[in-house]
mmCIF file of C-alpha atoms in Angstrom:
data_model
loop_
_atom_site.group_PDB
_atom_site.id
_atom_site.type_symbol
_atom_site.label_atom_id
_atom_site.label_comp_id
_atom_site.label_asym_id
_atom_site.label_seq_id
_atom_site.Cartn_x
_atom_site.Cartn_y
_atom_site.Cartn_z
ATOM 1 C CA MET Z 292 -0.071 0.129 -0.065
ATOM 2 C CA GLN Z 293 1.276 3.326 -1.011
ATOM 3 C CA VAL Z 294 0.450 6.176 1.649
ATOM 4 C CA VAL Z 295 0.576 9.700 0.421
ATOM 5 C CA VAL Z 296 -0.084 12.931 2.457
ATOM 6 C CA PRO Z 297 -1.002 15.981 0.743
ATOM 7 C CA PHE Z 298 0.530 19.127 1.837
ATOM 8 C CA SER Z 299 -0.522 22.591 0.924
ATOM 9 C CA ALA Z 300 2.563 24.706 1.098
ATOM 10 C CA THR Z 301 1.431 28.002 0.019
ATOM 11 C CA ASP Z 302 0.149 30.096 2.574
ATOM 12 C CA PRO Z 303 -1.138 27.207 4.759
ATOM 13 C CA LYS Z 304 -3.735 27.142 7.653
ATOM 14 C CA THR Z 305 -5.213 30.668 6.551
ATOM 15 C CA ARG Z 306 -8.002 30.028 9.067
ATOM 16 C CA LEU Z 307 -5.423 30.055 11.933
ATOM 17 C CA ALA Z 308 -4.364 33.760 10.905
ATOM 18 C CA ASP Z 309 -6.560 34.977 13.827
ATOM 19 C CA VAL Z 310 -4.048 33.617 16.370
ATOM 20 C CA LEU Z 311 -0.915 32.777 14.089
ATOM 21 C CA ALA Z 312 1.202 34.969 11.763
ATOM 22 C CA PRO Z 313 2.153 33.465 8.300
ATOM 23 C CA ASP Z 314 5.597 32.238 9.252
ATOM 24 C CA GLU Z 315 4.038 30.761 12.345
ATOM 25 C CA ARG Z 316 1.189 28.971 10.521
ATOM 26 C CA ARG Z 317 4.166 27.661 8.228
ATOM 27 C CA GLU Z 318 6.000 26.298 11.132
ATOM 28 C CA PHE Z 319 3.069 24.699 12.786
ATOM 29 C CA SER Z 320 1.799 23.245 9.594
ATOM 30 C CA LEU Z 321 5.177 21.674 8.990
ATOM 31 C CA ALA Z 322 5.401 20.423 12.594
ATOM 32 C CA MET Z 323 1.797 18.900 12.130
ATOM 33 C CA LEU Z 324 3.184 17.147 8.829
ATOM 34 C CA GLU Z 325 6.052 16.043 10.704
ATOM 35 C CA ASP Z 326 3.768 14.200 13.296
ATOM 36 C CA VAL Z 327 1.805 12.591 10.640
ATOM 37 C CA LEU Z 328 4.605 11.088 8.652
ATOM 38 C CA SER Z 329 6.182 9.692 12.369
ATOM 39 C CA ALA Z 330 2.794 8.208 13.158
ATOM 40 C CA ILE Z 331 2.689 6.717 9.549
ATOM 41 C CA ARG Z 332 6.121 5.256 9.788
ATOM 42 C CA ALA Z 333 5.494 3.722 13.198
ATOM 43 C CA THR Z 334 3.034 1.479 11.194
ATOM 44 C CA GLY Z 335 5.558 0.240 9.159
ATOM 45 C CA ARG Z 336 4.764 2.070 6.001
ATOM 46 C CA GLU Z 337 6.961 4.791 4.231
ATOM 47 C CA PRO Z 338 5.019 7.826 3.561
ATOM 48 C CA ARG Z 339 5.193 10.179 0.354
ATOM 49 C CA VAL Z 340 4.351 13.744 0.736
ATOM 50 C CA LEU Z 341 2.113 15.288 -2.236
ATOM 51 C CA THR Z 342 3.130 18.728 -2.045
ATOM 52 C CA THR Z 343 1.990 22.081 -3.853
ATOM 53 C CA SER Z 344 5.610 23.277 -3.976
ATOM 54 C CA SER Z 345 8.797 21.923 -2.789
ATOM 55 C CA ILE Z 346 9.190 21.605 1.114
ATOM 56 C CA ASP Z 347 12.219 20.994 3.236
ATOM 57 C CA VAL Z 348 10.884 17.793 4.616
ATOM 58 C CA ASP Z 349 12.836 14.362 5.311
ATOM 59 C CA ALA Z 350 10.516 12.207 3.024
ATOM 60 C CA PRO Z 351 9.994 11.452 -0.701
ATOM 61 C CA GLN Z 352 7.729 14.411 -2.193
ATOM 62 C CA THR Z 353 5.967 14.922 -5.460
ATOM 63 C CA VAL Z 354 5.207 18.291 -6.441
ATOM 64 C CA ASP Z 355 2.032 19.018 -7.877
ATOM 65 C CA SER Z 356 0.394 22.532 -7.999
ATOM 66 C CA ARG Z 357 -2.852 21.636 -8.956
ATOM 67 C CA PRO Z 358 -5.901 21.899 -6.378
ATOM 68 C CA LEU Z 359 -6.287 18.739 -3.980
ATOM 69 C CA THR Z 360 -8.872 16.711 -5.953
ATOM 70 C CA PRO Z 361 -6.955 16.303 -9.306
ATOM 71 C CA ALA Z 362 -3.749 15.730 -7.724
ATOM 72 C CA VAL Z 363 -4.917 12.827 -5.513
ATOM 73 C CA ASN Z 364 -7.118 11.340 -8.079
ATOM 74 C CA ASP Z 365 -3.948 11.097 -10.252
ATOM 75 C CA VAL Z 366 -2.411 9.193 -7.017
ATOM 76 C CA LEU Z 367 -5.292 6.958 -7.079
ATOM 77 C CA ALA Z 368 -5.025 6.340 -10.441
ATOM 78 C CA GLU Z 369 -1.189 5.279 -10.211
ATOM 79 C CA GLN Z 370 -1.988 2.133 -7.907
ATOM 80 C CA LYS Z 371 -5.114 0.488 -6.700
ATOM 81 C CA ASP Z 372 -3.937 0.260 -2.962
ATOM 82 C CA THR Z 373 -3.527 3.548 -1.931
ATOM 83 C CA ALA Z 374 -3.895 5.670 1.359
ATOM 84 C CA ILE Z 375 -4.582 9.292 1.683
ATOM 85 C CA VAL Z 376 -3.904 11.035 5.183
ATOM 86 C CA MET Z 377 -4.159 14.638 5.288
ATOM 87 C CA ALA Z 378 -1.189 16.569 6.985
ATOM 88 C CA ASP Z 379 -2.866 18.392 9.653
ATOM 89 C CA LEU Z 380 -4.200 15.498 11.562
ATOM 90 C CA ALA Z 381 -1.953 16.255 14.762
ATOM 91 C CA LEU Z 382 -3.430 13.830 16.706
ATOM 92 C CA ALA Z 383 -3.005 10.858 14.808
ATOM 93 C CA THR Z 384 -1.271 7.507 16.424
ATOM 94 C CA PRO Z 385 0.455 4.731 14.900
ATOM 95 C CA ASP Z 386 -2.729 2.517 16.711
ATOM 96 C CA THR Z 387 -5.267 4.767 14.896
ATOM 97 C CA LEU Z 388 -3.809 4.645 11.559
ATOM 98 C CA GLU Z 389 -3.304 1.134 11.703
ATOM 99 C CA ARG Z 390 -7.010 0.978 12.231
ATOM 100 C CA LEU Z 391 -7.668 2.826 9.237
ATOM 101 C CA PHE Z 392 -5.291 0.844 7.146
ATOM 102 C CA SER Z 393 -6.272 -2.789 8.145
ATOM 103 C CA THR Z 394 -9.653 -2.218 7.816
ATOM 104 C CA PRO Z 395 -10.554 -4.508 5.017
ATOM 105 C CA ASP Z 396 -12.906 -3.005 2.430
ATOM 106 C CA ASP Z 397 -12.579 -1.430 -0.999
ATOM 107 C CA VAL Z 398 -13.103 1.698 0.618
ATOM 108 C CA VAL Z 399 -12.507 3.049 4.035
ATOM 109 C CA LEU Z 400 -13.154 6.624 5.155
ATOM 110 C CA ALA Z 401 -12.320 8.595 8.078
ATOM 111 C CA PRO Z 402 -14.876 11.429 8.421
ATOM 112 C CA GLY Z 403 -13.417 14.963 9.613
ATOM 113 C CA ARG Z 404 -15.538 16.993 12.012
ATOM 114 C CA GLY Z 405 -17.827 19.049 9.507
ATOM 115 C CA GLY Z 406 -18.217 16.672 6.905
ATOM 116 C CA GLY Z 407 -14.625 16.450 5.216
ATOM 117 C CA THR Z 408 -12.464 13.302 4.604
ATOM 118 C CA ASN Z 409 -9.531 13.290 6.617
ATOM 119 C CA ALA Z 410 -8.070 9.791 5.745
ATOM 120 C CA LEU Z 411 -8.824 7.140 3.411
ATOM 121 C CA VAL Z 412 -8.035 3.924 1.970
ATOM 122 C CA SER Z 413 -9.023 2.816 -1.604
ATOM 123 C CA ARG Z 414 -8.192 -0.320 -2.964
ATOM 124 C CA HIS Z 415 -10.933 -0.044 -5.892
ATOM 125 C CA PRO Z 416 -9.736 0.815 -9.170
ATOM 126 C CA ASP Z 417 -12.184 3.138 -10.036
ATOM 127 C CA PHE Z 418 -12.924 5.041 -6.852
ATOM 128 C CA ARG Z 419 -11.931 8.805 -7.181
ATOM 129 C CA VAL Z 420 -12.254 11.756 -4.455
ATOM 130 C CA ASP Z 421 -14.145 15.058 -4.593
ATOM 131 C CA TYR Z 422 -12.887 17.154 -1.613
ATOM 132 C CA HIS Z 423 -15.333 19.972 -2.206
ATOM 133 C CA GLY Z 424 -18.028 20.760 0.417
ATOM 134 C CA THR Z 425 -19.236 17.669 2.423
ATOM 135 C CA SER Z 426 -16.783 15.271 1.028
ATOM 136 C CA TYR Z 427 -17.593 12.432 3.215
ATOM 137 C CA LEU Z 428 -21.225 12.147 1.698
ATOM 138 C CA ASP Z 429 -19.798 12.657 -1.717
ATOM 139 C CA HIS Z 430 -17.317 9.818 -1.209
ATOM 140 C CA LEU Z 431 -19.973 7.259 0.294
ATOM 141 C CA ARG Z 432 -21.932 8.132 -2.981
ATOM 142 C CA ILE Z 433 -18.776 7.848 -5.042
ATOM 143 C CA ALA Z 434 -18.025 4.698 -3.510
ATOM 144 C CA GLY Z 435 -21.728 3.071 -4.238
ATOM 145 C CA ASP Z 436 -21.543 4.826 -7.833
ATOM 146 C CA VAL Z 437 -18.516 2.342 -8.552
ATOM 147 C CA ARG Z 438 -19.841 -0.529 -6.571
ATOM 148 C CA ALA Z 439 -17.235 -0.427 -3.976
ATOM 149 C CA SER Z 440 -17.810 -1.511 -0.657
ATOM 150 C CA VAL Z 441 -17.354 1.103 2.293
ATOM 151 C CA THR Z 442 -16.600 1.077 5.734
ATOM 152 C CA GLU Z 443 -16.292 4.145 8.117
ATOM 153 C CA VAL Z 444 -13.440 4.561 10.599
ATOM 154 C CA ASP Z 445 -14.996 6.147 13.672
ATOM 155 C CA SER Z 446 -12.029 8.023 15.097
ATOM 156 C CA HIS Z 447 -11.847 11.141 17.258
ATOM 157 C CA ARG Z 448 -8.397 11.468 16.257
ATOM 158 C CA LEU Z 449 -8.627 11.318 12.747
ATOM 159 C CA ALA Z 450 -11.506 13.308 12.858
ATOM 160 C CA THR Z 451 -9.912 16.244 14.301
ATOM 161 C CA ASP Z 452 -8.051 18.341 11.394
ATOM 162 C CA VAL Z 453 -6.400 21.393 12.921
ATOM 163 C CA ASP Z 454 -7.780 24.314 11.100
ATOM 164 C CA GLU Z 455 -9.068 26.611 13.568
ATOM 165 C CA SER Z 456 -8.362 28.016 16.847
ATOM 166 C CA SER Z 457 -10.613 25.784 18.514
ATOM 167 C CA ASP Z 458 -8.773 22.761 17.172
ATOM 168 C CA LEU Z 459 -5.741 23.710 19.102
ATOM 169 C CA ALA Z 460 -6.952 22.609 22.285
ATOM 170 C CA GLU Z 461 -7.351 19.250 21.062
ATOM 171 C CA VAL Z 462 -3.511 19.233 20.306
ATOM 172 C CA LEU Z 463 -2.549 20.383 23.698
ATOM 173 C CA ILE Z 464 -5.010 17.898 25.348
ATOM 174 C CA HIS Z 465 -4.504 14.807 23.017
ATOM 175 C CA SER Z 466 -0.635 15.020 21.607
ATOM 176 C CA ASP Z 467 2.731 15.181 22.722
ATOM 177 C CA GLY Z 468 4.460 15.514 19.290
ATOM 178 C CA SER Z 469 6.147 18.257 17.290
ATOM 179 C CA ALA Z 470 2.918 20.086 16.830
ATOM 180 C CA CYS Z 471 1.995 20.286 20.532
ATOM 181 C CA GLN Z 472 5.599 21.170 21.369
ATOM 182 C CA TRP Z 473 5.470 23.861 18.767
ATOM 183 C CA LEU Z 474 2.523 25.434 20.156
ATOM 184 C CA ARG Z 475 3.705 25.327 23.824
ATOM 185 C CA GLU Z 476 6.983 27.144 22.828
ATOM 186 C CA ALA Z 477 4.994 29.644 21.033
ATOM 187 C CA GLY Z 478 2.969 30.426 24.569
ATOM 188 C CA PHE Z 479 -0.096 28.511 24.146
ATOM 189 C CA SER Z 480 -1.624 26.492 26.967
ATOM 190 C CA LEU Z 481 -5.105 25.011 28.024
ATOM 191 C CA SER Z 482 -7.727 27.390 29.803
ATOM 192 C CA VAL Z 483 -11.154 26.913 31.136
ATOM 193 C CA THR Z 484 -13.259 29.867 30.531
ATOM 194 C CA GLU Z 485 -16.996 29.664 31.262
ATOM 195 C CA GLY Z 486 -16.947 25.875 31.405
ATOM 196 C CA ARG Z 487 -15.146 25.658 27.799
ATOM 197 C CA VAL Z 488 -11.683 24.887 27.353
ATOM 198 C CA GLU Z 489 -9.685 26.800 25.001
ATOM 199 C CA ALA Z 490 -6.149 27.159 23.828
ATOM 200 C CA SER Z 491 -4.775 30.502 24.949
ATOM 201 C CA ARG Z 492 -1.636 32.314 24.416
ATOM 202 C CA ASP Z 493 0.868 34.009 27.087
ATOM 203 C CA GLY Z 494 0.728 37.868 26.387
ATOM 204 C CA LYS Z 495 -1.511 37.753 23.310
ATOM 205 C CA GLY Z 496 -4.747 37.131 25.157
ATOM 206 C CA MET X 138 -22.583 -3.931 34.202
ATOM 207 C CA GLN X 139 -24.910 -1.179 34.914
ATOM 208 C CA VAL X 140 -25.030 1.719 32.229
ATOM 209 C CA VAL X 141 -26.379 4.743 33.402
ATOM 210 C CA VAL X 142 -27.198 8.047 31.229
ATOM 211 C CA PRO X 143 -27.080 11.388 33.113
ATOM 212 C CA PHE X 144 -29.994 13.748 31.732
ATOM 213 C CA SER X 145 -30.393 17.412 32.776
ATOM 214 C CA ALA X 146 -33.931 18.400 32.576
ATOM 215 C CA THR X 147 -33.961 21.829 33.611
ATOM 216 C CA ASP X 148 -33.509 24.221 30.967
ATOM 217 C CA PRO X 149 -31.340 21.953 28.836
ATOM 218 C CA LYS X 150 -28.904 22.869 25.992
ATOM 219 C CA THR X 151 -28.915 26.319 26.782
ATOM 220 C CA ARG X 152 -25.703 26.937 24.113
ATOM 221 C CA LEU X 153 -28.244 25.647 21.527
ATOM 222 C CA ALA X 154 -30.585 28.869 22.597
ATOM 223 C CA ASP X 155 -29.197 30.859 19.388
ATOM 224 C CA VAL X 156 -31.126 28.251 16.928
ATOM 225 C CA LEU X 157 -33.473 26.613 19.235
ATOM 226 C CA ALA X 158 -36.458 27.850 21.443
ATOM 227 C CA PRO X 159 -36.586 26.523 24.975
ATOM 228 C CA ASP X 160 -39.426 23.945 24.516
ATOM 229 C CA GLU X 161 -37.434 23.030 21.108
ATOM 230 C CA ARG X 162 -34.163 22.297 23.132
ATOM 231 C CA ARG X 163 -36.280 20.377 25.617
ATOM 232 C CA GLU X 164 -37.691 18.101 22.548
ATOM 233 C CA PHE X 165 -34.344 17.705 20.912
ATOM 234 C CA SER X 166 -32.518 16.933 24.001
ATOM 235 C CA LEU X 167 -35.374 14.103 24.615
ATOM 236 C CA ALA X 168 -34.801 13.023 21.203
ATOM 237 C CA MET X 169 -30.999 12.435 21.624
ATOM 238 C CA LEU X 170 -31.697 10.695 24.939
ATOM 239 C CA GLU X 171 -34.084 8.228 22.918
ATOM 240 C CA ASP X 172 -31.245 7.695 20.463
ATOM 241 C CA VAL X 173 -28.724 7.084 23.272
ATOM 242 C CA LEU X 174 -31.128 4.649 25.056
ATOM 243 C CA SER X 175 -31.974 2.911 21.987
ATOM 244 C CA ALA X 176 -28.028 2.221 20.965
ATOM 245 C CA ILE X 177 -27.226 1.211 24.395
ATOM 246 C CA ARG X 178 -30.191 -1.428 24.439
ATOM 247 C CA ALA X 179 -29.119 -2.758 20.902
ATOM 248 C CA THR X 180 -25.895 -3.780 22.720
ATOM 249 C CA GLY X 181 -28.043 -5.930 24.950
ATOM 250 C CA ARG X 182 -27.679 -3.943 28.145
ATOM 251 C CA GLU X 183 -30.528 -2.230 29.910
ATOM 252 C CA PRO X 184 -29.844 1.599 30.408
ATOM 253 C CA ARG X 185 -31.194 3.710 33.475
ATOM 254 C CA VAL X 186 -31.437 7.297 33.301
ATOM 255 C CA LEU X 187 -30.174 9.604 35.932
ATOM 256 C CA THR X 188 -32.133 12.695 35.761
ATOM 257 C CA THR X 189 -32.407 16.040 37.488
ATOM 258 C CA SER X 190 -36.027 15.777 37.668
ATOM 259 C CA SER X 191 -38.904 13.306 36.596
ATOM 260 C CA ILE X 192 -39.222 12.851 32.863
ATOM 261 C CA ASP X 193 -41.231 11.171 30.366
ATOM 262 C CA VAL X 194 -39.049 8.412 29.240
ATOM 263 C CA ASP X 195 -39.260 4.739 28.355
ATOM 264 C CA ALA X 196 -36.470 3.194 30.946
ATOM 265 C CA PRO X 197 -35.863 3.323 34.622
ATOM 266 C CA GLN X 198 -34.962 6.698 36.163
ATOM 267 C CA THR X 199 -33.443 7.701 39.084
ATOM 268 C CA VAL X 200 -33.884 11.342 40.154
ATOM 269 C CA ASP X 201 -31.233 13.280 41.730
ATOM 270 C CA SER X 202 -31.278 17.144 41.426
ATOM 271 C CA ARG X 203 -27.624 17.638 42.684
ATOM 272 C CA PRO X 204 -25.000 18.586 39.975
ATOM 273 C CA LEU X 205 -23.752 16.107 37.944
ATOM 274 C CA THR X 206 -20.386 15.382 39.525
ATOM 275 C CA PRO X 207 -21.850 14.334 43.032
ATOM 276 C CA ALA X 208 -24.922 12.401 41.492
ATOM 277 C CA VAL X 209 -22.465 10.231 39.167
ATOM 278 C CA ASN X 210 -19.947 9.582 41.930
ATOM 279 C CA ASP X 211 -22.901 8.224 43.993
ATOM 280 C CA VAL X 212 -23.675 6.016 41.195
ATOM 281 C CA LEU X 213 -20.253 4.679 40.940
ATOM 282 C CA ALA X 214 -20.031 3.967 44.643
ATOM 283 C CA GLU X 215 -23.253 2.045 44.164
ATOM 284 C CA GLN X 216 -21.553 -0.682 42.022
ATOM 285 C CA LYS X 217 -17.856 -1.342 40.926
ATOM 286 C CA ASP X 218 -18.875 -2.178 37.319
ATOM 287 C CA THR X 219 -20.443 0.990 35.773
ATOM 288 C CA ALA X 220 -20.821 2.585 32.471
ATOM 289 C CA ILE X 221 -21.787 6.243 32.390
ATOM 290 C CA VAL X 222 -22.852 7.564 28.838
ATOM 291 C CA MET X 223 -23.784 11.119 28.355
ATOM 292 C CA ALA X 224 -27.403 11.965 27.085
ATOM 293 C CA ASP X 225 -26.322 14.319 24.092
ATOM 294 C CA LEU X 226 -24.329 11.493 22.094
ATOM 295 C CA ALA X 227 -26.746 11.463 19.278
ATOM 296 C CA LEU X 228 -24.070 10.136 17.027
ATOM 297 C CA ALA X 229 -23.397 7.075 19.106
ATOM 298 C CA THR X 230 -24.076 3.491 17.739
ATOM 299 C CA PRO X 231 -24.218 0.166 18.933
ATOM 300 C CA ASP X 232 -21.025 -0.840 17.392
ATOM 301 C CA THR X 233 -19.096 2.401 19.089
ATOM 302 C CA LEU X 234 -20.784 1.375 22.571
ATOM 303 C CA GLU X 235 -19.768 -2.075 22.400
ATOM 304 C CA ARG X 236 -16.231 -0.661 21.499
ATOM 305 C CA LEU X 237 -16.296 1.280 24.882
ATOM 306 C CA PHE X 238 -18.216 -1.629 27.115
ATOM 307 C CA SER X 239 -15.994 -4.440 25.970
ATOM 308 C CA THR X 240 -12.637 -2.605 26.277
ATOM 309 C CA PRO X 241 -10.913 -4.383 29.364
ATOM 310 C CA ASP X 242 -9.294 -1.838 31.491
ATOM 311 C CA ASP X 243 -10.141 -0.744 35.121
ATOM 312 C CA VAL X 244 -11.086 2.679 33.838
ATOM 313 C CA VAL X 245 -12.147 3.401 30.056
ATOM 314 C CA LEU X 246 -12.498 7.080 28.973
ATOM 315 C CA ALA X 247 -14.128 8.212 25.715
ATOM 316 C CA PRO X 248 -12.841 12.076 25.379
ATOM 317 C CA GLY X 249 -15.312 14.656 24.242
ATOM 318 C CA ARG X 250 -14.319 17.385 21.799
ATOM 319 C CA GLY X 251 -12.919 20.206 24.332
ATOM 320 C CA GLY X 252 -11.328 18.137 26.948
ATOM 321 C CA GLY X 253 -14.839 16.703 28.379
ATOM 322 C CA THR X 254 -15.520 13.032 29.202
ATOM 323 C CA ASN X 255 -18.462 11.985 27.286
ATOM 324 C CA ALA X 256 -18.687 8.367 28.222
ATOM 325 C CA LEU X 257 -16.528 6.046 30.631
ATOM 326 C CA VAL X 258 -16.438 2.680 32.138
ATOM 327 C CA SER X 259 -15.205 2.056 35.793
ATOM 328 C CA ARG X 260 -14.399 -1.094 36.903
ATOM 329 C CA HIS X 261 -12.281 0.196 39.751
ATOM 330 C CA PRO X 262 -13.671 0.889 43.252
ATOM 331 C CA ASP X 263 -12.423 3.772 43.921
ATOM 332 C CA PHE X 264 -12.427 5.804 40.782
ATOM 333 C CA ARG X 265 -14.419 8.903 41.008
ATOM 334 C CA VAL X 266 -15.468 11.679 38.416
ATOM 335 C CA ASP X 267 -14.698 15.277 38.370
ATOM 336 C CA TYR X 268 -16.743 16.910 35.432
ATOM 337 C CA HIS X 269 -15.518 20.346 35.982
ATOM 338 C CA GLY X 270 -13.176 21.821 33.303
ATOM 339 C CA THR X 271 -11.086 19.496 31.371
ATOM 340 C CA SER X 272 -12.505 16.503 32.772
ATOM 341 C CA TYR X 273 -10.655 14.232 30.502
ATOM 342 C CA LEU X 274 -7.387 15.006 31.727
ATOM 343 C CA ASP X 275 -8.594 15.255 35.335
ATOM 344 C CA HIS X 276 -9.920 11.509 34.813
ATOM 345 C CA LEU X 277 -6.717 10.363 33.557
ATOM 346 C CA ARG X 278 -5.151 11.961 37.011
ATOM 347 C CA ILE X 279 -7.905 10.487 39.095
ATOM 348 C CA ALA X 280 -7.238 7.124 37.399
ATOM 349 C CA GLY X 281 -3.655 7.362 38.277
ATOM 350 C CA ASP X 282 -3.935 8.712 41.988
ATOM 351 C CA VAL X 283 -6.118 5.367 42.643
ATOM 352 C CA ARG X 284 -3.749 3.233 40.380
ATOM 353 C CA ALA X 285 -6.388 2.332 37.964
ATOM 354 C CA SER X 286 -5.178 1.049 34.533
ATOM 355 C CA VAL X 287 -6.786 3.530 31.976
ATOM 356 C CA THR X 288 -7.572 3.523 28.167
ATOM 357 C CA GLU X 289 -8.770 6.119 25.674
ATOM 358 C CA VAL X 290 -11.531 4.993 23.292
ATOM 359 C CA ASP X 291 -10.940 6.929 20.171
ATOM 360 C CA SER X 292 -14.221 7.712 18.722
ATOM 361 C CA HIS X 293 -15.698 10.595 16.681
ATOM 362 C CA ARG X 294 -19.053 9.538 17.345
ATOM 363 C CA LEU X 295 -18.267 9.372 21.081
ATOM 364 C CA ALA X 296 -16.388 12.655 21.080
ATOM 365 C CA THR X 297 -19.539 14.522 19.514
ATOM 366 C CA ASP X 298 -21.704 15.879 22.468
ATOM 367 C CA VAL X 299 -24.080 17.881 20.552
ATOM 368 C CA ASP X 300 -23.781 21.488 22.627
ATOM 369 C CA GLU X 301 -23.548 24.029 20.133
ATOM 370 C CA SER X 302 -25.224 24.859 16.736
ATOM 371 C CA SER X 303 -21.941 23.596 14.796
ATOM 372 C CA ASP X 304 -22.453 20.391 15.961
ATOM 373 C CA LEU X 305 -25.862 20.210 14.545
ATOM 374 C CA ALA X 306 -24.245 19.318 10.962
ATOM 375 C CA GLU X 307 -22.555 16.315 12.682
ATOM 376 C CA VAL X 308 -25.941 14.936 13.529
ATOM 377 C CA LEU X 309 -27.204 15.602 10.033
ATOM 378 C CA ILE X 310 -24.233 13.833 8.406
ATOM 379 C CA HIS X 311 -23.775 10.758 10.765
ATOM 380 C CA SER X 312 -27.232 9.888 12.308
ATOM 381 C CA ASP X 313 -30.637 8.766 11.049
ATOM 382 C CA GLY X 314 -32.220 8.702 14.414
ATOM 383 C CA SER X 315 -34.670 10.597 16.426
ATOM 384 C CA ALA X 316 -32.385 13.486 16.691
ATOM 385 C CA CYS X 317 -31.552 13.877 13.266
ATOM 386 C CA GLN X 318 -35.336 13.516 12.313
ATOM 387 C CA TRP X 319 -36.358 16.156 15.028
ATOM 388 C CA LEU X 320 -33.876 18.446 13.082
ATOM 389 C CA ARG X 321 -35.099 17.531 9.781
ATOM 390 C CA GLU X 322 -38.909 18.152 10.978
ATOM 391 C CA ALA X 323 -37.673 21.375 12.556
ATOM 392 C CA GLY X 324 -36.481 22.609 9.070
ATOM 393 C CA PHE X 325 -32.542 22.071 9.282
ATOM 394 C CA SER X 326 -30.469 20.674 6.532
ATOM 395 C CA LEU X 327 -26.948 20.854 5.534
ATOM 396 C CA SER X 328 -25.450 23.632 3.743
ATOM 397 C CA VAL X 329 -22.088 24.567 2.549
ATOM 398 C CA THR X 330 -20.927 28.251 3.258
ATOM 399 C CA GLU X 331 -17.247 29.151 2.104
ATOM 400 C CA GLY X 332 -16.294 25.812 2.300
ATOM 401 C CA ARG X 333 -17.611 24.974 5.617
ATOM 402 C CA VAL X 334 -20.634 22.850 6.199
ATOM 403 C CA GLU X 335 -23.300 23.923 8.761
ATOM 404 C CA ALA X 336 -26.752 23.197 9.652
ATOM 405 C CA SER X 337 -28.987 25.932 8.470
ATOM 406 C CA ARG X 338 -32.678 26.202 9.345
ATOM 407 C CA ASP X 339 -35.396 27.054 6.539
ATOM 408 C CA GLY X 340 -36.878 30.374 6.911
ATOM 409 C CA LYS X 341 -34.432 31.249 9.888
ATOM 410 C CA GLY X 342 -31.444 32.059 8.284
#
């Protein structure tokens, strides 16, 4: 099985712009990528990064500047047995990824919070992705259209793509990897306000 | 194993007040409770509701008007082998709950998004809860203090307690139970705005 990690190298994580400067967003997104690559390697597989432009990372990389959907569909067309794991799954662990990789079905989908598809395995030659909108529901439909059997992987760790400031608390609670360390060094810690847990930043409110 | 479902009967789901009127919040919270009770029964277990005041529900109920923490701690003191499952886990399925119930450890915790504890199993006589703040981290510590072994159940379905309007989309995407049906009948449907998926309501914006 090839395991491919798409990475957006140009102005990454714009929805974190309210709490992180552009260079910080880039550093943090690379720290999350490192965590994802490490977790994949710990399952005994060798990940490849599919990036929109060349980056400094210790892994094989393929540069494809097109949007996510056509770039991933070319990867799926290359080889029948493929896993696609998003680069911002900072909570991913080897156990959780092993659960994804070893679920035996034509198509295995890990939904993201908000209806996205954060990770998937395809073992069907005709399955293709469409990441626009509620891609999880679209992928269920596409799998049905090509008569592929499909299973959901029910995982909070894989459902948590780190997109917004409210997601940072999840990293501080559930990870001790590079991304969590980066946040702590940048001054983030957990705080409880009106019964809700948030990641807040020293000296920046 | 006794399975207990705490339910807050007085002004439930206040954080949904921006999208639901008080009587709607009550109806919706009872629909979620029904879904949780059905999913527990489908695992072959008979749930009991721990409610702050008497409600109209087809299940045994214990009324305890105290806050959640002391009420649940009395339940844990009654019997060593106890599961606590929150009433607002509208995405819970029999499979997911079976994964929780059958994980063999002294304490099994299903974290909620935001650091809460949405479901747990305790098989240790001295384990107690503290639901204030980041209860998931507190429960890990409390389990350590009483030398109980502890395991996390990594589940998006159990991590999704339906508290805020952004959680309603998860119900529409991942459930077809009473709560989902209630939302659809109340005019909610999925909509995609600026690449983000939301539950929006007919005629109410």
